[in-house]
Amino acid sequence: MRKFLITVIVLNSIIWFGLSSLAKADDYSTAVIGHVVSETIKGTDIDHQKLLEAEMSKMAHTFAIEMANVLQKHLPYIMDSVMTQLRLDLDKKHKCLLLKDSKIGDKECQDKKTQQ
């Protein structure tokens, strides 16, 4: 009786986790849940830990693929921003180098001299 209760609790947690995950239920999820339910009803001993590990691995893979797609979509914008900031910083350094020995004062270059 105790083993049955543990199996039911694990089965319910797997079903709850599967249904509450971000992914929509598809044929694969339905097949896995149906298989677990039918094998539990038959009394077959299922390795729930391996099943959970396989499902977590599948979800991690799906998440990694989605993140790669997001990065691929937004990477040009990120790189544009980084390149713009790099150009601005290099322009400031170049300006300060040009004004270093002159009498022309610049607030950014003066601030850097006092900081150094």
mmCIF file of C-alpha atoms in Angstrom, residues 13-23:
data_model
loop_
_atom_site.group_PDB
_atom_site.id
_atom_site.type_symbol
_atom_site.label_atom_id
_atom_site.label_comp_id
_atom_site.label_asym_id
_atom_site.label_seq_id
_atom_site.Cartn_x
_atom_site.Cartn_y
_atom_site.Cartn_z
ATOM 1 C CA SER A 13 3.918 15.369 -9.319
ATOM 2 C CA ILE A 14 5.172 14.390 -12.783
ATOM 3 C CA ILE A 15 1.773 15.112 -14.297
ATOM 4 C CA TRP A 16 1.520 18.433 -12.435
ATOM 5 C CA PHE A 17 5.060 19.396 -13.484
ATOM 6 C CA GLY A 18 4.355 18.471 -17.084
ATOM 7 C CA LEU A 19 1.074 20.342 -17.222
ATOM 8 C CA SER A 20 2.359 23.430 -15.456
ATOM 9 C CA SER A 21 5.504 23.755 -17.533
ATOM 10 C CA LEU A 22 5.822 26.525 -20.082
ATOM 11 C CA ALA A 23 5.639 24.182 -23.038
#
